[in-house]
Amino acid sequence: QAPAAAAAAAAALLAQQQAAAEAEESRPDMEVIAAEDLAMMLASDNLLIHKEAMGHAYAVTKQALKIIMLRGMIPVLEVDRVDDAVELRTKVKALDPFGRDPAMVFIGIPDPGKLLKALQEDLTSNPPLEYELQEAVNHLFTTAKSEIVASKAPDLVSKSIFVDRNWVVLDPIAPDPSFTRLAEALHGNYPDVVTRHFVWGYGRQLWDDGVREYGRRPLRVVLLGAAGSGKSTQAVTLAAHFGLPVVNVGDLLYEEVKNRTNLGLEAKVFMDGSKTVPDRFLFAVLTKRISQPDCLSRGWLLDGFPHTGEQARKLKSMGIDPDKVIHMEGPHALFLERTMYRRIDPVTHRVYQILPSNNSGGGG
């Protein structure tokens, strides 16, 4: 068994070294230097942080920190122990050109059961070298508990962020809940750099803390206007800027017809007969779409709906309340002209305006 264990250990070490090398390549802000150069930097007191692990040294230079501060940015320094953070706090304050006291944020899992489970999962997926698995788990568990106690010292930590490993982010584009908590903590200390919009987005949660949910920053917008006012064009622009899914009820209904769903086949009867499709079909496709994960986490931009006051009241009764309503206005003559000369590409669905031949302008 000894040769097999040695081979497994060697393979694990090789995998770890390869992962470290790949990490260094993917981090352009990191620089690998010779041990002699590191010794010179230590001797000249040019390092802010210096730690050694498994034959490697990791450090942050004072110069790097100064550059970030002078750019008006916030340097975020990560350490494993509260004692290291206390020492670092004094050093960073001395380097700050404005003499500001750095904010200390503690991140941990206060529930002992969840903490132990998290450590077991992490170490099982990435086995420690030169340690038995359970030995390493017990050691880290004891250390983590002592750090939680140390973080509760009076006037030490600006904000404690307790992480729940059971969080599930439905949309991979949405911020992780723990990241939002960290951003909120930094906003409390640096509101001019980490703004409320960065933490909570531009939706209702920006001003109503009763609807806030960490990890979700939905913005719900209704864009209205007459035909030819440019709703769809502006919808694409706004959606791209704020990262919103565009929801067009008409397109959703045509998709149901195309896919020959029960709802689509029933609605097709009205469409083929050039009759107005009843509202129940429109609300059915709408509620289905905005219940999807991307709309729940990021919000939506409702393009050209509702059409009537009755539909607007129905939306409100269903609890579908927009944060912003934009109504596009303009001369009716202009809208009529745009509608008369509108053409839609059947392949790309892009809308073009073909001007009359006696007009010297081009289409577009």
PDB file of C-alpha atoms in Angstrom, residues 337 341 354-362:
ATOM      1  CA  GLU A 337     -45.004  58.339 -41.600  1.00  0.00           C
ATOM      2  CA  TYR A 341     -42.887  53.092 -44.658  1.00  0.00           C
ATOM      3  CA  ILE A 354     -38.053  52.788 -46.497  1.00  0.00           C
ATOM      4  CA  LEU A 355     -38.486  56.467 -47.366  1.00  0.00           C
ATOM      5  CA  PRO A 356     -40.486  57.561 -50.448  1.00  0.00           C
ATOM      6  CA  SER A 357     -38.542  57.772 -53.714  1.00  0.00           C
ATOM      7  CA  ASN A 358     -39.024  61.549 -53.945  1.00  0.00           C
ATOM      8  CA  ASN A 359     -37.194  61.948 -50.643  1.00  0.00           C
ATOM      9  CA  SER A 360     -33.480  62.531 -51.024  1.00  0.00           C
ATOM     10  CA  GLY A 361     -32.729  60.729 -47.754  1.00  0.00           C
ATOM     11  CA  GLY A 362     -31.875  57.033 -47.565  1.00  0.00           C
TER      12      GLY A 362
END
